[in-house]
Coordinates of C-alpha atoms in Angstrom, one line a residue:
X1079 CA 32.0 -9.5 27.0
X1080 CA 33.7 -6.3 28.4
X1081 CA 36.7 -5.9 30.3
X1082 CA 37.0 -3.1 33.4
X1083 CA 40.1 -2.1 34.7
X1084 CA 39.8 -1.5 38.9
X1085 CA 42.2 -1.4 41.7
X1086 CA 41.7 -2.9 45.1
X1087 CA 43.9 -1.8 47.7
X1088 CA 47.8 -1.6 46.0
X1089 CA 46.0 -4.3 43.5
X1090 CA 44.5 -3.8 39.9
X1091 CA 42.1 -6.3 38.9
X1092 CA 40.2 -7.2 35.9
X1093 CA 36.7 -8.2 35.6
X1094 CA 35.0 -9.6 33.1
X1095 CA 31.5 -8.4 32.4
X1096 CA 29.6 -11.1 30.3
X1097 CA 27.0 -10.0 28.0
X1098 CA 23.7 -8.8 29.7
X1099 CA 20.7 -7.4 27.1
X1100 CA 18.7 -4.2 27.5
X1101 CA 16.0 -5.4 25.1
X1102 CA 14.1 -2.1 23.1
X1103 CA 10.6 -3.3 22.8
X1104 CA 8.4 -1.2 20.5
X1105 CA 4.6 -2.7 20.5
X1106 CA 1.0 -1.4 20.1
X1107 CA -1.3 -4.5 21.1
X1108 CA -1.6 -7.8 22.3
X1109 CA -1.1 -6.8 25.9
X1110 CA -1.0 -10.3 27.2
X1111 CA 1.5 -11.2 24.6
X1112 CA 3.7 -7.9 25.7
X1113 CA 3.4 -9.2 29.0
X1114 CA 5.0 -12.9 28.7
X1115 CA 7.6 -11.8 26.2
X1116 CA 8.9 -9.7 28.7
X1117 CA 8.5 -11.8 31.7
X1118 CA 10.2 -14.9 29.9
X1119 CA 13.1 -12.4 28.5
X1120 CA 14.4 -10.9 32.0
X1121 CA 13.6 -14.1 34.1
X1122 CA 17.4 -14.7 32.4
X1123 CA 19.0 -12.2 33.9
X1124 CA 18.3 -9.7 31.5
X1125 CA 16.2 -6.4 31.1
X1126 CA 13.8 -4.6 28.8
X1127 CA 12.5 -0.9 28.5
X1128 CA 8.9 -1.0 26.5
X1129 CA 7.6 2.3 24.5
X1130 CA 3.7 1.3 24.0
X1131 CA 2.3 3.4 21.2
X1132 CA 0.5 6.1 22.4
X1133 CA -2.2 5.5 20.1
X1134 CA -3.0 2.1 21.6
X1135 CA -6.1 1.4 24.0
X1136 CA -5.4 3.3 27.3
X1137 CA -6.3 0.1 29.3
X1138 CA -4.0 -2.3 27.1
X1139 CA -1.4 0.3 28.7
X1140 CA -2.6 0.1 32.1
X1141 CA -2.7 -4.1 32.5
X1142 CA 0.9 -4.2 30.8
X1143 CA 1.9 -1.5 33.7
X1144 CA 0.3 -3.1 36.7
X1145 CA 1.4 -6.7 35.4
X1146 CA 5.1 -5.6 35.5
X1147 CA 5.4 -2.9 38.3
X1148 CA 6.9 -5.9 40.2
X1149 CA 9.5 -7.1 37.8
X1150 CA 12.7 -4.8 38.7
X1151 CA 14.1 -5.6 35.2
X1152 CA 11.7 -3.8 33.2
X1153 CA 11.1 -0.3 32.9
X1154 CA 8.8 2.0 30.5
X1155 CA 10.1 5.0 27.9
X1156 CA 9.6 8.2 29.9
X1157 CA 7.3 9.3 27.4
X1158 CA 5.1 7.6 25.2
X1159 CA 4.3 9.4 21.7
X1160 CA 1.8 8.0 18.8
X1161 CA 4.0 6.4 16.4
X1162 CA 3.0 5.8 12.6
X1163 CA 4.6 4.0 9.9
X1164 CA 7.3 5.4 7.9
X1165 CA 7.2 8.5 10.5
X1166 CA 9.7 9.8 12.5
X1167 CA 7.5 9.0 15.5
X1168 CA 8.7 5.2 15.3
X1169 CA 12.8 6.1 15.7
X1170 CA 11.6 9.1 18.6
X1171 CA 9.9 6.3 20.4
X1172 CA 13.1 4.1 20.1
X1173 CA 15.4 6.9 21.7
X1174 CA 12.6 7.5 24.0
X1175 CA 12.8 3.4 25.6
X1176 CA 16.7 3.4 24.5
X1177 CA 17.2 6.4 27.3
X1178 CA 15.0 4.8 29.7
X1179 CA 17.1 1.9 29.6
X1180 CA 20.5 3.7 29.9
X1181 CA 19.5 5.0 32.9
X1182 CA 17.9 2.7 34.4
X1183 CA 20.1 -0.4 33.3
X1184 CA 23.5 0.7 34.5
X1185 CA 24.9 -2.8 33.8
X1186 CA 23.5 -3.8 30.4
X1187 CA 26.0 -4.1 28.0
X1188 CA 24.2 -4.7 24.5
X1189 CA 20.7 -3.2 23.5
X1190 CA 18.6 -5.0 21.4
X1191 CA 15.5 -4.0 19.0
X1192 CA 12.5 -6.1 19.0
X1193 CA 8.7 -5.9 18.2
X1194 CA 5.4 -7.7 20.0
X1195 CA 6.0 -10.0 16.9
X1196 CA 9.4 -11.2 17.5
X1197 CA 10.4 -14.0 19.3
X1198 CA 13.4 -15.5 20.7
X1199 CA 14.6 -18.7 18.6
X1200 CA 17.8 -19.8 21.1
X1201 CA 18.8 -19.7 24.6
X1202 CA 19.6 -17.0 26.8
X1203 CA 22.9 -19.0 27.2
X1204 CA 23.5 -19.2 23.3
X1205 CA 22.8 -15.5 22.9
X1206 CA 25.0 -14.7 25.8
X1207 CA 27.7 -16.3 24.8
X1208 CA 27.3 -15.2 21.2
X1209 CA 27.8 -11.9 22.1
X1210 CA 30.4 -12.4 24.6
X1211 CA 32.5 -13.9 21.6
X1212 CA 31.5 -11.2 18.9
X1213 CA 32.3 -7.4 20.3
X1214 CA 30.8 -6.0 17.5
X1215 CA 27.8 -4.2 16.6
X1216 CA 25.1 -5.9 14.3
X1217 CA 23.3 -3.9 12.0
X1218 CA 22.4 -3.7 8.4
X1219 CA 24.0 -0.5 7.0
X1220 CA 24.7 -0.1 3.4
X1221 CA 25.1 3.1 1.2
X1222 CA 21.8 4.5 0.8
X1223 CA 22.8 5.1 -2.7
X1224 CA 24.9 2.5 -3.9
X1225 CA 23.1 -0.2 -2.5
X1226 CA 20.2 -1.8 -4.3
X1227 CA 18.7 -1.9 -0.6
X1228 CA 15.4 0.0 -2.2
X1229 CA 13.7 -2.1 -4.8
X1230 CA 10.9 0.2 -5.8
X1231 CA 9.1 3.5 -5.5
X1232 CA 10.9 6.6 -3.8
X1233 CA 14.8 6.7 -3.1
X1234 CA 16.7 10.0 -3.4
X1235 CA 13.3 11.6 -3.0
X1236 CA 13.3 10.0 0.7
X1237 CA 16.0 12.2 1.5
X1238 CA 15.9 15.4 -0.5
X1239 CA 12.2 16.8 0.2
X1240 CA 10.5 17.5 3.2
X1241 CA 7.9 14.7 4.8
X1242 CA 5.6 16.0 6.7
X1243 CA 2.7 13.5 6.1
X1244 CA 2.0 9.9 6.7
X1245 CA 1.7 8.5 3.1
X1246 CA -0.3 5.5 4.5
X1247 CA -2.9 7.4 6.3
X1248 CA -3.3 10.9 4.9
X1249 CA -1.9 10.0 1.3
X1250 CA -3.5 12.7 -0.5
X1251 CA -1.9 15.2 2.0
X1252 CA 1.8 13.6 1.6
X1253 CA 1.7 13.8 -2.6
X1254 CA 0.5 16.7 -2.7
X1255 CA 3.0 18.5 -1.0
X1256 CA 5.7 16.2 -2.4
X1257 CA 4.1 17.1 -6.1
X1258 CA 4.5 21.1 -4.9
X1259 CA 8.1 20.8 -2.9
X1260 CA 8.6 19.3 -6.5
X1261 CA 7.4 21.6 -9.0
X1262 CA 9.1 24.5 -6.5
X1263 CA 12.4 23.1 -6.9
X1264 CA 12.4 22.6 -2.5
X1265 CA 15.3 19.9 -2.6
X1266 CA 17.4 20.3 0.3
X1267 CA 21.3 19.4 1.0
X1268 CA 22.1 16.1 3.1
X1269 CA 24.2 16.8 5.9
X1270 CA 27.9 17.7 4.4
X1271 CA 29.7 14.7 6.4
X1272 CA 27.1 12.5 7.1
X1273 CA 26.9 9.3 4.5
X1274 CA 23.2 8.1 4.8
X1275 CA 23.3 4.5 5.2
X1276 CA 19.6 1.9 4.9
X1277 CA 18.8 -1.4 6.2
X1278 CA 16.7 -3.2 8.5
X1279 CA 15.6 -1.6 12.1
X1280 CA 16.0 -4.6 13.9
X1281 CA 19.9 -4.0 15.0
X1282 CA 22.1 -5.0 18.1
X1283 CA 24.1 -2.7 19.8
X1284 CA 26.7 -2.1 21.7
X1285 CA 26.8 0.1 25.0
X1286 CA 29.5 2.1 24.0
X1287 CA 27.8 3.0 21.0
X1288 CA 24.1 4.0 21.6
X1289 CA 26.4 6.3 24.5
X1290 CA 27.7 7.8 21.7
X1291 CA 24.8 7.7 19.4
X1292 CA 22.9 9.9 22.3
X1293 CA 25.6 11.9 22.6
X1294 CA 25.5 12.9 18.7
X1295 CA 21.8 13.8 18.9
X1296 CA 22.5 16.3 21.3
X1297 CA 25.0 17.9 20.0
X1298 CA 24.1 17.8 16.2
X1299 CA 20.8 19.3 16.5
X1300 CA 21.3 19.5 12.2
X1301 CA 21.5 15.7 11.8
X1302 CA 18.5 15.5 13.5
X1303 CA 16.3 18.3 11.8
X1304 CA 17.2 16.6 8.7
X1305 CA 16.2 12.7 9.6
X1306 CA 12.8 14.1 11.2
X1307 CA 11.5 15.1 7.6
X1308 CA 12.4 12.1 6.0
X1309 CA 10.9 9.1 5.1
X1310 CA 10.9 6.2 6.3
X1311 CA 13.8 7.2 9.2
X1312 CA 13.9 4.1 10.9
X1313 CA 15.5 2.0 8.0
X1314 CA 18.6 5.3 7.6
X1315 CA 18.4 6.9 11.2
X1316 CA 20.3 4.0 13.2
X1317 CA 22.1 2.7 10.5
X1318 CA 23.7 5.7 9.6
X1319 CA 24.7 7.1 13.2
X1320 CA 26.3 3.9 13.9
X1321 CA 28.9 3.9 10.5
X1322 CA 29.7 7.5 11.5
X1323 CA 30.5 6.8 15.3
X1324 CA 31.8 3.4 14.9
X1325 CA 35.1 2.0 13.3
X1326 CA 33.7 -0.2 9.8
X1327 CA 35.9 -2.8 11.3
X1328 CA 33.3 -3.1 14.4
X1329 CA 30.7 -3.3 12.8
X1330 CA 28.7 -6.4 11.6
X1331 CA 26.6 -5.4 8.6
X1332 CA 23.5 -8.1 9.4
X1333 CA 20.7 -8.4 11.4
X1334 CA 20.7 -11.1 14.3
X1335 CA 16.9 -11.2 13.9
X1336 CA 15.8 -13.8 11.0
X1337 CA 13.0 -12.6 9.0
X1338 CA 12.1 -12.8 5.2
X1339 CA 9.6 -11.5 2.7
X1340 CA 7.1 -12.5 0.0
X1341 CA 7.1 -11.9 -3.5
X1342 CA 4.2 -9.5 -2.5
X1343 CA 7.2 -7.4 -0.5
X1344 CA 5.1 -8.2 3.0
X1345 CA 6.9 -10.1 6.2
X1346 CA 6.3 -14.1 6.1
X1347 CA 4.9 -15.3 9.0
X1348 CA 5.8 -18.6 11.2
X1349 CA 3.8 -20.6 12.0
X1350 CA 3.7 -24.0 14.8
X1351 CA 5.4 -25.9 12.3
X1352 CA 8.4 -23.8 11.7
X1353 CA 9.8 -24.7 14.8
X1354 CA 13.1 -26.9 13.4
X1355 CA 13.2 -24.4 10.4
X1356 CA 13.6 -21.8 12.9
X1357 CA 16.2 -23.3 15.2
X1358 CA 18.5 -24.4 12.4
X1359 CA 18.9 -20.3 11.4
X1360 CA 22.1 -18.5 12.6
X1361 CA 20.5 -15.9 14.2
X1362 CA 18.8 -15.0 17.8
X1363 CA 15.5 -13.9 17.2
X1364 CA 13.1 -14.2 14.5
X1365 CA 9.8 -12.2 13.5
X1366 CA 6.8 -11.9 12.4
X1367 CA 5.5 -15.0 14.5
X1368 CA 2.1 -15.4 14.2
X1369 CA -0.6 -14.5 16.9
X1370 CA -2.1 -18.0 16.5
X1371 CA 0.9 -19.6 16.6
X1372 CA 0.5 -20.3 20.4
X1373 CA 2.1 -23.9 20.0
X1374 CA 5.1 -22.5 18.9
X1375 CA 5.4 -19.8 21.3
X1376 CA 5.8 -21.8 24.4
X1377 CA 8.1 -24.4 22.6
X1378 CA 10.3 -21.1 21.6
X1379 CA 9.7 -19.7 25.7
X1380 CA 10.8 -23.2 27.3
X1381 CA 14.4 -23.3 24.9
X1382 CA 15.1 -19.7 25.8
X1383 CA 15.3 -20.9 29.5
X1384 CA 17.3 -24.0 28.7
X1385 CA 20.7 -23.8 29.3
X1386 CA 21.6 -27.4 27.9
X1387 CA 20.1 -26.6 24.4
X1388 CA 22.0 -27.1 21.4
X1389 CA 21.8 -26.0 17.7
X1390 CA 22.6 -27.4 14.5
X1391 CA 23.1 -24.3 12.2
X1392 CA 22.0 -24.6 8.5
X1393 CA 20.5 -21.6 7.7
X1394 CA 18.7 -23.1 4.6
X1395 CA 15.6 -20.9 5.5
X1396 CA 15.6 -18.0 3.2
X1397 CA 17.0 -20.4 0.2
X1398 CA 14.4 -22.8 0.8
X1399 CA 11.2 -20.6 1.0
X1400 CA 12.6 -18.9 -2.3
X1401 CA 12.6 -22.5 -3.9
X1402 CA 9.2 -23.7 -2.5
X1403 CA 7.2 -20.9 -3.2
X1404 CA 9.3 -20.3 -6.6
X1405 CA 8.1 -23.8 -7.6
X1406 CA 4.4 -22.7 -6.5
X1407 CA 4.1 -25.4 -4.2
X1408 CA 0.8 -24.9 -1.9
X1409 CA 2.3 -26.6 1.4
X1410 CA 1.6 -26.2 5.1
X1411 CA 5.3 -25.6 6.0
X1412 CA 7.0 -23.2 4.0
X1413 CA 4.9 -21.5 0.9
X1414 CA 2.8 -18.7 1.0
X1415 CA -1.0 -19.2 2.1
X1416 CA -2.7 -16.4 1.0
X1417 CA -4.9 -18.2 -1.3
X1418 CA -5.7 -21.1 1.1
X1419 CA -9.7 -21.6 1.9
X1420 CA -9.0 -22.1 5.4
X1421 CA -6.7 -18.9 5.6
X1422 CA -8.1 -16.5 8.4
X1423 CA -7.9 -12.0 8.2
X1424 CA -6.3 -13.3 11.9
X1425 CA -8.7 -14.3 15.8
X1426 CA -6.8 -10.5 17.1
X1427 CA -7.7 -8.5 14.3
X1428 CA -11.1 -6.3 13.9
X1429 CA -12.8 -5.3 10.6
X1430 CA -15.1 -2.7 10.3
X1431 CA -17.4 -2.5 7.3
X1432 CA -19.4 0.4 6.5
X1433 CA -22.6 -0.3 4.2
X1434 CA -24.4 2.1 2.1
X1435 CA -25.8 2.7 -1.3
X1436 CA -25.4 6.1 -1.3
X1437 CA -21.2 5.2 -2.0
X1438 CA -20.7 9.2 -1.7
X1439 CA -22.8 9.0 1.9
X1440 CA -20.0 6.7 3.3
X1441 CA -16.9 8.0 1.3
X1442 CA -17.9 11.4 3.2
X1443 CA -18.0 9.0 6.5
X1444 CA -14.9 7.6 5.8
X1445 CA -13.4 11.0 5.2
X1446 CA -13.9 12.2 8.2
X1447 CA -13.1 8.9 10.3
X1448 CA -9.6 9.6 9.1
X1449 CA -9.1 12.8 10.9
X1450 CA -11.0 11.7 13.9
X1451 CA -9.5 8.2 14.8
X1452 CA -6.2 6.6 13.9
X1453 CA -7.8 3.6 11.8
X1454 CA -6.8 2.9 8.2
X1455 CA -9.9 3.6 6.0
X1456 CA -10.6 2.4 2.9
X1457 CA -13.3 3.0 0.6
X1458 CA -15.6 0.7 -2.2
X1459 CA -12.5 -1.4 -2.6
X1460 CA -14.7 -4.6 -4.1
X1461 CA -17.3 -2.7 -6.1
X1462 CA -14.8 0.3 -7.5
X1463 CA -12.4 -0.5 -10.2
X1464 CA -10.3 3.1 -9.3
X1465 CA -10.4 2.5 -5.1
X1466 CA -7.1 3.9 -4.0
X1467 CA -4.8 0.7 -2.5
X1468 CA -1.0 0.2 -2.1
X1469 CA 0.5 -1.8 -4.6
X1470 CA 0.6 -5.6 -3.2
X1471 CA 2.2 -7.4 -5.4
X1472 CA -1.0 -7.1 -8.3
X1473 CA -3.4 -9.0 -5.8
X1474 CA -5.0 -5.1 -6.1
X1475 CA -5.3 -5.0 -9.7
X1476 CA -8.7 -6.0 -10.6
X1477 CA -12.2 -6.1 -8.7
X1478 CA -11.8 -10.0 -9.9
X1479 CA -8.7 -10.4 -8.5
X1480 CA -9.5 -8.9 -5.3
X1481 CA -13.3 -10.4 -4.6
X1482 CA -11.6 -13.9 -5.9
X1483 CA -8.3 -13.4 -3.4
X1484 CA -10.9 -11.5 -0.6
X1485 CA -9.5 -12.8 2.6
X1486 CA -5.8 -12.6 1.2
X1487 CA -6.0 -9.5 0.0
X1488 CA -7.8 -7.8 3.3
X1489 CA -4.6 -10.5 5.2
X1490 CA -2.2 -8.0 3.3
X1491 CA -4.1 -4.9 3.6
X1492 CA -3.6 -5.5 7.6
X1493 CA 0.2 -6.3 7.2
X1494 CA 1.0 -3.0 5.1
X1495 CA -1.1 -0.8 7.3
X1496 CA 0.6 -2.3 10.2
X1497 CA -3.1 -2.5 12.0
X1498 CA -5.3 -5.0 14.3
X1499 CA -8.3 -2.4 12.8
X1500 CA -9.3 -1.6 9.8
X1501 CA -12.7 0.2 7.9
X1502 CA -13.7 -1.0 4.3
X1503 CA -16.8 0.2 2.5
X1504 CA -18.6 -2.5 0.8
X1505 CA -22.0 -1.6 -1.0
X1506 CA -25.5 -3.9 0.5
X1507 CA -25.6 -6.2 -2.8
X1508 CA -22.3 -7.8 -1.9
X1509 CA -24.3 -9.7 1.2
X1510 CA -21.3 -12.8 -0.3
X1511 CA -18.9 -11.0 1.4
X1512 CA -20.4 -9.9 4.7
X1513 CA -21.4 -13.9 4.9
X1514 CA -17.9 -14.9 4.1
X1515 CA -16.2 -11.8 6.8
X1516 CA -18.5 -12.5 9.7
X1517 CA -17.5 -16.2 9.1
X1518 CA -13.9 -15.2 10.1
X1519 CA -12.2 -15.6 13.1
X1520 CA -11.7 -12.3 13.6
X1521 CA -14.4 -9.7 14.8
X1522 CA -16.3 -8.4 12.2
X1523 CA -18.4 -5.1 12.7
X1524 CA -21.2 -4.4 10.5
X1525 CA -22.2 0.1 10.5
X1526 CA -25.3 0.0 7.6
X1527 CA -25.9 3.6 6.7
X1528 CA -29.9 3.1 5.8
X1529 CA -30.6 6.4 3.2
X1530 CA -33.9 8.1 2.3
X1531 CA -34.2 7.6 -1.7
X1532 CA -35.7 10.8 -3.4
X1533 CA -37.2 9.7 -6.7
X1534 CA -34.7 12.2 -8.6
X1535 CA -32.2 10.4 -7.0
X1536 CA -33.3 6.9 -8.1
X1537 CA -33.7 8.3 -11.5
X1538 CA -30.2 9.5 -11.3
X1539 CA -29.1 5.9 -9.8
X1540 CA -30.9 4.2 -12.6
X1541 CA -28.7 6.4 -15.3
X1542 CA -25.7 5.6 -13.3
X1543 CA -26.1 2.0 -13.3
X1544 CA -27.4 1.7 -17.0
X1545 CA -31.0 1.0 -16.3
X1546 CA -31.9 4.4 -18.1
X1547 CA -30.9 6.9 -20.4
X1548 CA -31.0 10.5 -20.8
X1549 CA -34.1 9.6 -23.5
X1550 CA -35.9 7.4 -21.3
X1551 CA -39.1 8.6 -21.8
X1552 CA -41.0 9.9 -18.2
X1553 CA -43.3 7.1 -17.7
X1554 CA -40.6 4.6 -17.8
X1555 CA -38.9 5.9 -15.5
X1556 CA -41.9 6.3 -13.2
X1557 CA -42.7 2.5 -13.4
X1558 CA -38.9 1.8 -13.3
X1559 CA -38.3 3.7 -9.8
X1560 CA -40.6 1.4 -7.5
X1561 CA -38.8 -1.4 -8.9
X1562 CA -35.7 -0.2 -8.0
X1563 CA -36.6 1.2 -4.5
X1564 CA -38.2 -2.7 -3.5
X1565 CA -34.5 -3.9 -4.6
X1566 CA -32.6 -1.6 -2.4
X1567 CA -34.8 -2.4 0.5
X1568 CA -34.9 -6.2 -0.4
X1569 CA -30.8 -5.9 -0.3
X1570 CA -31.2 -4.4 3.7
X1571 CA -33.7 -7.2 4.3
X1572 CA -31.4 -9.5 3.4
X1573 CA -28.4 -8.0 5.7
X1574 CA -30.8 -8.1 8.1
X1575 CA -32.4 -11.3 8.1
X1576 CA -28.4 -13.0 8.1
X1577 CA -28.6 -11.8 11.6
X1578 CA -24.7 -11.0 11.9
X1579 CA -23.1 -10.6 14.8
X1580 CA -22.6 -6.5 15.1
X1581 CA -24.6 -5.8 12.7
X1582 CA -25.8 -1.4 13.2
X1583 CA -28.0 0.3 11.2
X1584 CA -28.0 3.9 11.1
X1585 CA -30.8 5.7 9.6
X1586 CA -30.7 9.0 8.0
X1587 CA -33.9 10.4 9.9
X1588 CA -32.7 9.3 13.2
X1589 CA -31.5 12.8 15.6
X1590 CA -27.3 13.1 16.0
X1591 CA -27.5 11.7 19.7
X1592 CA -28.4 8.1 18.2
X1593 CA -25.7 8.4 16.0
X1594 CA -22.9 8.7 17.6
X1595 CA -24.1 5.9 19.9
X1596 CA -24.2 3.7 16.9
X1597 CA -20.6 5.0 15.5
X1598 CA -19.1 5.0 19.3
X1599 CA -19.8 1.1 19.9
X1600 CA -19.3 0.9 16.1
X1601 CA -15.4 2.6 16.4
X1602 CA -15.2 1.7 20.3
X1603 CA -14.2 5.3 20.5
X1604 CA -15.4 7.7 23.4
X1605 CA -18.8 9.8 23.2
X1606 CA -16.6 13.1 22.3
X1607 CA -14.9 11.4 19.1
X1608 CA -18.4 9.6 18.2
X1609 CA -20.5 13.0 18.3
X1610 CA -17.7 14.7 16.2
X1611 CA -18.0 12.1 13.4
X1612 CA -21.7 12.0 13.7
X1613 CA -21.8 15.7 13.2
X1614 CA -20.0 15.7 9.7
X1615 CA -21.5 18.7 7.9
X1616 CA -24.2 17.5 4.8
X1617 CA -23.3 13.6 5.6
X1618 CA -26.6 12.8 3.7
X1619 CA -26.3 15.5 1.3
X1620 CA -26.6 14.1 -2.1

């Protein structure tokens, strides 16, 4: 609640202004989903400004735009950027939407961060009143360095060296010029009166203070050179404005959004029978709900209009789920289901597989998909020991591991990349696979790179793989290599004869034009972007 001092006539009143919420929605899918979040939040009274990523589908942008040109209490960032993980993109975005709604929400008194994954787990009147009662701002901020905030991998490092690449999509890029800004000696000085704070992005604030927090970025044009070449900004950006423009003693060091993570370090994700867990937590909003989860959607969108709800606050949740899952138990309700049978990669998410024998045909595919469209790519991830993957919790370790835990481990592979699309290579023996992909909810796409076989090029194969030696004696070999060509083309045959569902073969001798056809329905990426992939230089080179 705040309080304005006015005068009418001779008279000075007082009003009281109750709590209304400029909600900061930061998505990139799910357009439909975008759409009744913010229809249900603002038929309360209150208001939302929406940054769409950039990067998303032009005409996922245009239906959330034309859906909601008629709702007064919504209103777009000015300008809409392509945001990455980790980047500086993500907090640019969030001024981008928080100005939008500054201006155009003269009356809102308290922004609030959300995602297309988060959803509302009280009333409007119970956050209202919540925030009427509490003028304070809620945010996670601790001391970057004194905290134990950051479990693993890079800390000081963050901060001291320039970032200029997304580790997650161009890692090779972002080591290598952390490696050199190392062995240079490249450190820079933080700020001299700034005291980096980190904690979660998903804050509450007050209107008073995101005044003053756009206030500081213009005038300290420093502060901001320095977060734009960090890492990971969005957990130290917000978090360490608000301690240095805001008394300690107004500030709540929490989140109000409920949210919790695996063993594995990746969000946990609700489900339709979370719904009591969810209510009983002492806090407003909770994420990552899951896309499936329709069930529990509209229960959550029907209590956030009631006005007569009330709550019963335990807020066992985070204690509980560490006890289940501690004790291994395999349960619908609260433990982990990344090894469950039935477990899906998710009904929104698309996975693109690239097949080839030729491994070095597709890696040279795959290396130029990643400069051309913003897809994570990864290469023979079931059939190379050394394939380059995050760390996720040891899931990774082995080609066992990961062909036993398939659908878990390409679940968690979508959660860390932050993606509804992904590429994998997978070479044509490993038809168990496609079966078991294409039998997934989701939409599996199927781009077969069919190669012409030289016989030096079998004969090297057959070395490879252990069939022959460098003593093999010539006529071995020559009754060996028709042996080995039938089994590669028996291998397509049987890709073939599955009849999958967008399933494309690309052959080698087929001109560029047919090509990029195949890759442009394959990527569902424009003939300009298709015919640039298609014409990587010495693609069949071997």
């Amino acid at each position: 609640m705040s309080i304005t001092v006015g005068s009418v006539g001779n008279l000075q009143c007082i009003v009281f202004q109750m709590a209304k919420i400029a909600f900061i929605l930061l998505c990139h899918k799910d357009p439909d989903a975008i759409i009744g979040q913010a229809n249900m939040l603002t038929a309360a009274g209150d208001c939302m400004a929406i940054h769409f990523d950039a990067r998303a589908r032009p005409e996922h942008y245009r239906k959330i735009r034309e859906a909601l040109a008629d709702n007064p209490n919504v209103t777009f960032a000015r300008k809409r950027i392509k945001c990455g993980w980790g980047e500086w993109s993500l907090v640019q975005a969030t001024l981008y939407a928080v100005e939008a709604a500054v201006e155009e929400f003269p009356h809102a008194t308290h922004f609030y961060m959300l995602s297309g994954d988060c959803a509302a787990i009280k009333s409007a009147a119970y956050a209202h009143e919540f925030l009427d009662a509490n003028d304070v701002d809620f945010i996670e901020s601790f001391d970057y360095f004194e905290s134990d905030w950051i479990k693993t991998g890079m800390k000081e490092e963050r901060l001291i060296y320039r970032h200029f690449f997304n580790e997650r999509t161009q890692s090779k890029r972002f080591y290598a010029s952390f490696e050199l800004q190392k062995r240079l000696g490249l450190t820079r000085e933080i700020p001299a009166d700034i005291q980096v704070q980190i904690g979660s992005q998903w804050w509450c604030l007050r209107r008073r203070t995101i005044e003053w927090i756009l206030d500081f970025t213009r005038k300290r044009r420093d502060v901001m050179r320095f977060f734009r070449t960090t890492w990971i900004p969005d957990e130290t950006f917000f978090q360490t404005l608000v301690r240095h423009v805001v008394p300690d003693e107004e500030i709540r060091t929490r989140t109000l959004t409920f949210l919790m993570f695996t063993d594995y370090g990746m969000p946990v994700t609700f489900y339709n029978d979370h719904y009591d867990l969810l209510l009983s937590q002492d806090f407003l909003f909770a994420r990552k709900i899951s896309p499936e989860a329709t069930e529990l959607k509209t229960r959550l969108g029907a209590l956030y209009a009631d006005d007569k709800a009330e709550f019963k606050i335990s807020n066992e949740g985070r204690s509980l789920f560490s006890f289940l899952t501690g004790r291994g138990r395999i349960g619908r309700r609260f433990a982990s289901r990344f090894w469950e049978t039935e477990s899906t990669l998710g009904r929104d998410r698309e996975l693109m597989i690239v097949v080839c024998k030729k491994w070095h045909v597709a890696k040279r595919l795959l290396d130029k998909l990643r400069h051309v469209v913003n897809v994570p790519a990864i290469e023979y991830l079931f059939n190379e020991e050394d394939t380059a993957l995050p760390d996720l919790g040891g899931i990774q370790a082995t080609l066992g591991k990961r062909t036993r835990h398939r659908r878990a481990l390409m679940r968690m592979l979508f959660d860390y990349y932050d993606t509804d699309r992904l590429i994998v290579c997978i070479d044509p023996a490993s038809l168990d696979l496609l079966h078991d992909f294409n039998g997934d909810r989701s939409t599996t796409k199927i781009l077969e790179i069919q190669c012409q076989f030289s016989d030096d090029y079998l004969a090297g194969h057959a070395m490879r793989v252990g069939l022959a030696g460098e003593q093999t004696p010539p006529e071995t070999l020559e009754r060996l290599l028709p042996t080995i060509r039938g089994d590669i083309n028996f291998e397509s045959d049987r890709i073939r004869d599955a009849e999958f569902e967008n399933h494309m073969i690309l052959r080698e001798g087929d001109d560029v034009e047919q090509h990029a056809g195949l890759i442009a329905r394959f990527l569902d990426v424009g003939p300009e972007k298709a015919l640039e992939v298609a014409q990587t230089d010495h693609l069949f080179a071997d």
